[in-house]
mmCIF file of C-alpha atoms and ligand atoms in Angstrom:
data_model
loop_
_atom_site.group_PDB
_atom_site.id
_atom_site.type_symbol
_atom_site.label_atom_id
_atom_site.label_comp_id
_atom_site.label_asym_id
_atom_site.label_seq_id
_atom_site.Cartn_x
_atom_site.Cartn_y
_atom_site.Cartn_z
ATOM 1 C CA MET X 1 68.187 -55.891 -33.198
ATOM 2 C CA VAL X 2 68.977 -58.788 -32.092
ATOM 3 C CA PHE X 3 67.769 -58.974 -28.255
ATOM 4 C CA GLU X 4 70.124 -60.592 -25.814
ATOM 5 C CA VAL X 5 69.858 -61.423 -21.989
ATOM 6 C CA PRO X 6 72.013 -58.664 -20.442
ATOM 7 C CA LYS X 7 74.397 -59.669 -17.955
ATOM 8 C CA LEU X 8 73.910 -60.000 -14.260
ATOM 9 C CA ARG X 9 75.540 -57.585 -12.341
ATOM 10 C CA TYR X 10 76.700 -59.146 -9.540
ATOM 11 C CA ASP X 11 76.883 -63.001 -8.892
ATOM 12 C CA TYR X 12 74.696 -65.338 -9.253
ATOM 13 C CA ASN X 13 74.760 -66.702 -5.395
ATOM 14 C CA ALA X 14 74.921 -62.798 -4.297
ATOM 15 C CA LEU X 15 71.271 -62.863 -3.976
ATOM 16 C CA GLU X 16 71.577 -66.394 -1.461
ATOM 17 C CA PRO X 17 70.534 -67.153 1.322
ATOM 18 C CA TYR X 18 67.470 -65.360 -0.270
ATOM 19 C CA ILE X 19 67.755 -66.722 -2.890
ATOM 20 C CA ASP X 20 69.625 -69.191 -4.110
ATOM 21 C CA GLU X 21 72.327 -69.955 -6.739
ATOM 22 C CA LYS X 22 70.841 -73.244 -8.476
ATOM 23 C CA THR X 23 67.259 -70.567 -8.875
ATOM 24 C CA MET X 24 69.251 -67.941 -10.270
ATOM 25 C CA ARG X 25 71.261 -69.728 -12.724
ATOM 26 C CA ILE X 26 68.328 -71.422 -14.088
ATOM 27 C CA HIS X 27 66.310 -68.652 -14.421
ATOM 28 C CA HIS X 28 68.705 -65.971 -15.585
ATOM 29 C CA ASP X 29 70.776 -68.752 -18.362
ATOM 30 C CA LYS X 30 67.670 -70.844 -19.618
ATOM 31 C CA HIS X 31 64.599 -69.309 -18.822
ATOM 32 C CA HIS X 32 65.669 -66.289 -19.367
ATOM 33 C CA ALA X 33 67.385 -66.765 -22.825
ATOM 34 C CA ALA X 34 64.876 -68.791 -23.945
ATOM 35 C CA TYR X 35 62.875 -65.677 -23.846
ATOM 36 C CA VAL X 36 65.191 -63.918 -26.070
ATOM 37 C CA ASP X 37 65.525 -67.082 -28.194
ATOM 38 C CA LYS X 38 61.575 -67.267 -28.814
ATOM 39 C CA LEU X 39 61.324 -63.144 -29.157
ATOM 40 C CA ASN X 40 64.801 -62.960 -32.032
ATOM 41 C CA SER X 41 63.271 -65.993 -34.086
ATOM 42 C CA ALA X 42 59.512 -64.372 -33.744
ATOM 43 C CA LEU X 43 61.068 -61.122 -35.326
ATOM 44 C CA GLU X 44 63.649 -62.713 -37.649
ATOM 45 C CA GLY X 45 61.319 -62.271 -40.934
ATOM 46 C CA ASN X 46 60.013 -58.758 -40.334
ATOM 47 C CA ALA X 47 62.274 -56.514 -41.350
ATOM 48 C CA GLU X 48 59.699 -53.290 -40.096
ATOM 49 C CA PHE X 49 59.245 -54.793 -36.427
ATOM 50 C CA ARG X 50 62.747 -56.276 -35.864
ATOM 51 C CA HIS X 51 64.594 -53.043 -35.447
ATOM 52 C CA LYS X 52 62.004 -51.577 -32.485
ATOM 53 C CA THR X 53 63.360 -51.727 -29.245
ATOM 54 C CA ILE X 54 61.168 -54.024 -26.571
ATOM 55 C CA GLU X 55 59.595 -50.868 -24.422
ATOM 56 C CA ALA X 56 58.166 -49.756 -28.744
ATOM 57 C CA LEU X 57 56.867 -52.927 -29.449
ATOM 58 C CA LEU X 58 55.524 -53.686 -25.625
ATOM 59 C CA THR X 59 54.333 -50.442 -25.491
ATOM 60 C CA ASP X 60 51.911 -50.916 -28.720
ATOM 61 C CA LEU X 61 51.422 -54.301 -29.467
ATOM 62 C CA ASN X 62 48.173 -53.086 -31.365
ATOM 63 C CA ALA X 63 50.305 -52.409 -33.881
ATOM 64 C CA VAL X 64 52.467 -56.008 -33.903
ATOM 65 C CA PRO X 65 51.496 -58.128 -36.751
ATOM 66 C CA GLU X 66 48.400 -60.234 -35.195
ATOM 67 C CA ALA X 67 50.675 -63.337 -36.666
ATOM 68 C CA ILE X 68 54.026 -62.041 -34.424
ATOM 69 C CA ARG X 69 51.957 -60.565 -31.735
ATOM 70 C CA ALA X 70 51.519 -63.206 -29.480
ATOM 71 C CA ALA X 71 55.164 -64.529 -29.213
ATOM 72 C CA VAL X 72 56.327 -60.623 -29.221
ATOM 73 C CA ARG X 73 53.781 -60.306 -26.088
ATOM 74 C CA ASN X 74 54.801 -63.299 -24.404
ATOM 75 C CA HIS X 75 58.400 -63.661 -24.701
ATOM 76 C CA GLY X 76 59.224 -59.779 -24.975
ATOM 77 C CA GLY X 77 57.311 -59.266 -22.472
ATOM 78 C CA GLY X 78 59.311 -62.206 -20.966
ATOM 79 C CA HIS X 79 62.623 -60.560 -21.514
ATOM 80 C CA TYR X 80 62.135 -57.597 -21.150
ATOM 81 C CA ASN X 81 60.043 -58.204 -17.512
ATOM 82 C CA HIS X 82 63.546 -60.254 -16.699
ATOM 83 C CA THR X 83 65.890 -57.323 -17.573
ATOM 84 C CA LEU X 84 63.995 -55.698 -15.629
ATOM 85 C CA PHE X 85 63.538 -58.281 -12.625
ATOM 86 C CA TRP X 86 67.833 -58.198 -11.710
ATOM 87 C CA GLU X 87 67.766 -55.001 -11.531
ATOM 88 C CA MET X 88 65.164 -54.442 -9.241
ATOM 89 C CA MET X 89 67.838 -56.916 -6.928
ATOM 90 C CA ALA X 90 70.990 -56.343 -5.162
ATOM 91 C CA PRO X 91 73.174 -58.007 -3.095
ATOM 92 C CA LYS X 92 73.366 -56.219 0.596
ATOM 93 C CA ALA X 93 69.785 -54.480 -0.138
ATOM 94 C CA GLY X 94 66.343 -53.923 1.388
ATOM 95 C CA GLY X 95 65.298 -52.604 4.316
ATOM 96 C CA LYS X 96 63.155 -49.248 3.613
ATOM 97 C CA PRO X 97 63.114 -46.818 0.816
ATOM 98 C CA SER X 98 64.278 -43.436 0.960
ATOM 99 C CA GLY X 99 64.364 -40.358 -1.370
ATOM 100 C CA GLU X 100 61.205 -39.569 -3.661
ATOM 101 C CA VAL X 101 60.278 -42.902 -4.096
ATOM 102 C CA ALA X 102 59.890 -43.268 0.228
ATOM 103 C CA LEU X 103 57.824 -39.743 0.141
ATOM 104 C CA ALA X 104 55.408 -41.348 -2.719
ATOM 105 C CA ILE X 105 54.970 -44.408 -0.819
ATOM 106 C CA GLU X 106 53.637 -42.213 1.641
ATOM 107 C CA LYS X 107 51.066 -39.974 -0.278
ATOM 108 C CA ASP X 108 50.174 -42.878 -2.320
ATOM 109 C CA LEU X 109 49.288 -45.745 -0.595
ATOM 110 C CA GLY X 110 50.019 -45.122 3.397
ATOM 111 C CA GLY X 111 53.231 -45.994 3.797
ATOM 112 C CA PHE X 112 55.815 -48.810 4.178
ATOM 113 C CA ASP X 113 54.034 -50.577 5.398
ATOM 114 C CA ALA X 114 50.441 -50.423 4.308
ATOM 115 C CA PHE X 115 52.592 -50.740 0.662
ATOM 116 C CA LYS X 116 54.669 -53.957 1.657
ATOM 117 C CA GLU X 117 50.952 -56.280 2.588
ATOM 118 C CA LYS X 118 49.431 -54.356 -0.591
ATOM 119 C CA PHE X 119 53.016 -56.167 -2.851
ATOM 120 C CA LYS X 120 53.013 -59.198 -1.194
ATOM 121 C CA ASN X 121 49.126 -59.821 -1.415
ATOM 122 C CA SER X 122 49.186 -58.627 -5.327
ATOM 123 C CA GLY X 123 51.877 -61.662 -5.722
ATOM 124 C CA LEU X 124 50.082 -64.275 -3.691
ATOM 125 C CA ASN X 125 46.545 -64.298 -5.043
ATOM 126 C CA GLN X 126 48.047 -63.762 -9.419
ATOM 127 C CA PHE X 127 46.708 -66.598 -9.990
ATOM 128 C CA GLY X 128 48.812 -68.902 -11.615
ATOM 129 C CA SER X 129 51.475 -67.281 -13.027
ATOM 130 C CA GLY X 130 53.024 -63.564 -13.354
ATOM 131 C CA TRP X 131 54.059 -60.561 -12.004
ATOM 132 C CA ALA X 132 53.142 -58.158 -9.102
ATOM 133 C CA TRP X 133 54.225 -54.790 -9.359
ATOM 134 C CA LEU X 134 54.847 -51.356 -8.284
ATOM 135 C CA VAL X 135 53.833 -49.219 -10.835
ATOM 136 C CA VAL X 136 53.730 -45.036 -11.679
ATOM 137 C CA SER X 137 50.233 -44.097 -13.334
ATOM 138 C CA LYS X 138 48.798 -40.818 -14.187
ATOM 139 C CA GLY X 139 51.793 -39.792 -11.101
ATOM 140 C CA LYS X 140 50.652 -41.745 -9.235
ATOM 141 C CA LEU X 141 52.295 -44.824 -7.434
ATOM 142 C CA GLU X 142 49.719 -48.433 -7.889
ATOM 143 C CA VAL X 143 50.601 -52.110 -6.598
ATOM 144 C CA ILE X 144 48.809 -54.160 -9.340
ATOM 145 C CA SER X 145 49.408 -57.458 -11.170
ATOM 146 C CA THR X 146 49.679 -58.839 -14.794
ATOM 147 C CA PRO X 147 48.878 -62.686 -15.730
ATOM 148 C CA ASN X 148 51.931 -64.617 -17.865
ATOM 149 C CA GLN X 149 54.737 -62.256 -19.339
ATOM 150 C CA ASP X 150 52.191 -59.067 -19.110
ATOM 151 C CA ASN X 151 54.478 -55.774 -18.651
ATOM 152 C CA PRO X 152 52.772 -52.767 -17.507
ATOM 153 C CA ILE X 153 54.069 -50.807 -20.134
ATOM 154 C CA SER X 154 51.543 -52.311 -22.239
ATOM 155 C CA GLN X 155 48.191 -50.800 -20.078
ATOM 156 C CA GLY X 156 50.571 -47.375 -20.289
ATOM 157 C CA LYS X 157 52.172 -47.621 -16.583
ATOM 158 C CA VAL X 158 55.417 -47.680 -15.797
ATOM 159 C CA PRO X 159 56.622 -50.248 -13.376
ATOM 160 C CA ILE X 160 59.086 -49.409 -11.187
ATOM 161 C CA LEU X 161 59.355 -52.559 -8.952
ATOM 162 C CA GLY X 162 58.371 -56.137 -10.017
ATOM 163 C CA VAL X 163 58.884 -59.069 -8.036
ATOM 164 C CA ASP X 164 58.155 -62.423 -10.427
ATOM 165 C CA VAL X 165 56.069 -64.696 -9.289
ATOM 166 C CA TRP X 166 56.449 -67.690 -11.516
ATOM 167 C CA GLU X 167 57.272 -71.517 -9.823
ATOM 168 C CA HIS X 168 60.779 -71.139 -11.472
ATOM 169 C CA ALA X 169 61.134 -67.529 -9.771
ATOM 170 C CA TYR X 170 61.080 -70.261 -6.215
ATOM 171 C CA TYR X 171 60.397 -73.571 -6.779
ATOM 172 C CA LEU X 172 63.641 -74.875 -6.118
ATOM 173 C CA LYS X 173 63.904 -73.345 -2.802
ATOM 174 C CA TYR X 174 60.186 -72.313 -1.579
ATOM 175 C CA GLN X 175 58.578 -75.224 -3.156
ATOM 176 C CA ASN X 176 55.070 -74.329 -2.742
ATOM 177 C CA LYS X 177 55.671 -71.452 -0.848
ATOM 178 C CA ARG X 178 55.164 -68.486 -2.632
ATOM 179 C CA ALA X 179 54.389 -65.634 0.579
ATOM 180 C CA GLU X 180 57.417 -66.720 2.242
ATOM 181 C CA TYR X 181 59.420 -66.381 -1.289
ATOM 182 C CA LEU X 182 57.931 -62.978 -1.221
ATOM 183 C CA ASP X 183 58.766 -61.959 2.630
ATOM 184 C CA GLN X 184 61.894 -62.578 2.185
ATOM 185 C CA PHE X 185 61.994 -60.911 -1.442
ATOM 186 C CA PHE X 186 61.649 -57.452 0.589
ATOM 187 C CA ASN X 187 65.632 -57.978 2.213
ATOM 188 C CA VAL X 188 66.975 -58.188 -1.796
ATOM 189 C CA ILE X 189 65.358 -55.246 -3.744
ATOM 190 C CA ASN X 190 66.955 -52.499 -5.039
ATOM 191 C CA TRP X 191 65.811 -49.639 -3.713
ATOM 192 C CA LYS X 192 68.245 -47.697 -5.087
ATOM 193 C CA ASN X 193 67.109 -48.586 -8.645
ATOM 194 C CA VAL X 194 63.685 -48.209 -7.973
ATOM 195 C CA GLU X 195 64.182 -44.473 -7.114
ATOM 196 C CA GLU X 196 65.674 -44.054 -10.462
ATOM 197 C CA LEU X 197 63.216 -45.525 -12.357
ATOM 198 C CA TYR X 198 61.168 -43.137 -10.132
ATOM 199 C CA LEU X 199 62.304 -40.083 -11.132
ATOM 200 C CA LYS X 200 62.893 -41.198 -14.452
ATOM 201 C CA ALA X 201 58.824 -41.917 -14.590
ATOM 202 C CA LYS X 202 58.372 -38.672 -13.284
ATOM 203 C CA MET X 203 59.591 -36.929 -15.465
HETATM 204 MN MN1 LIG V 301 60.677 -65.577 -14.393
#
């Protein structure tokens, strides 16, 4: 399979003022594209693995030949993480979740405010580059972080919300203020998408 950067479902400036247009352009068109290019070239010569989906590759990294495992983990992870990320945000979004995921946040995480604090701290305390996630693990919600471009599916957990805390995700607008970026991220969370991913993960 030749992987491609998916088209954004909204304009580059649609997440303003929380996520700025310039960051979106560079992040989507340059950073994500670079992960895709490097993933494709890593898989190019491998007849067996080039036909697998990105989910299949990342779910079982140990099955990937050692010669390309690091490339699949890093660039494949980068491709998958960003593909999820663009959908996890939306214009005129944010606010509070509703539906099943809201009930699960109450039950498993002690409510929306507790979740918010946990999620923010998870992003804040991820040393260096990485991601903070809301995941479904053994049927329950958990907040975790991963380094670099690791995705929770490689640990058997299903991501339903994630925030990129690599500096490229926020530096142009927020510089060193990762906390402020994380606060503003709550204004663009696409809870409808989170709910869909939650219901799918629970099936
Ligand atoms: Mn990124």
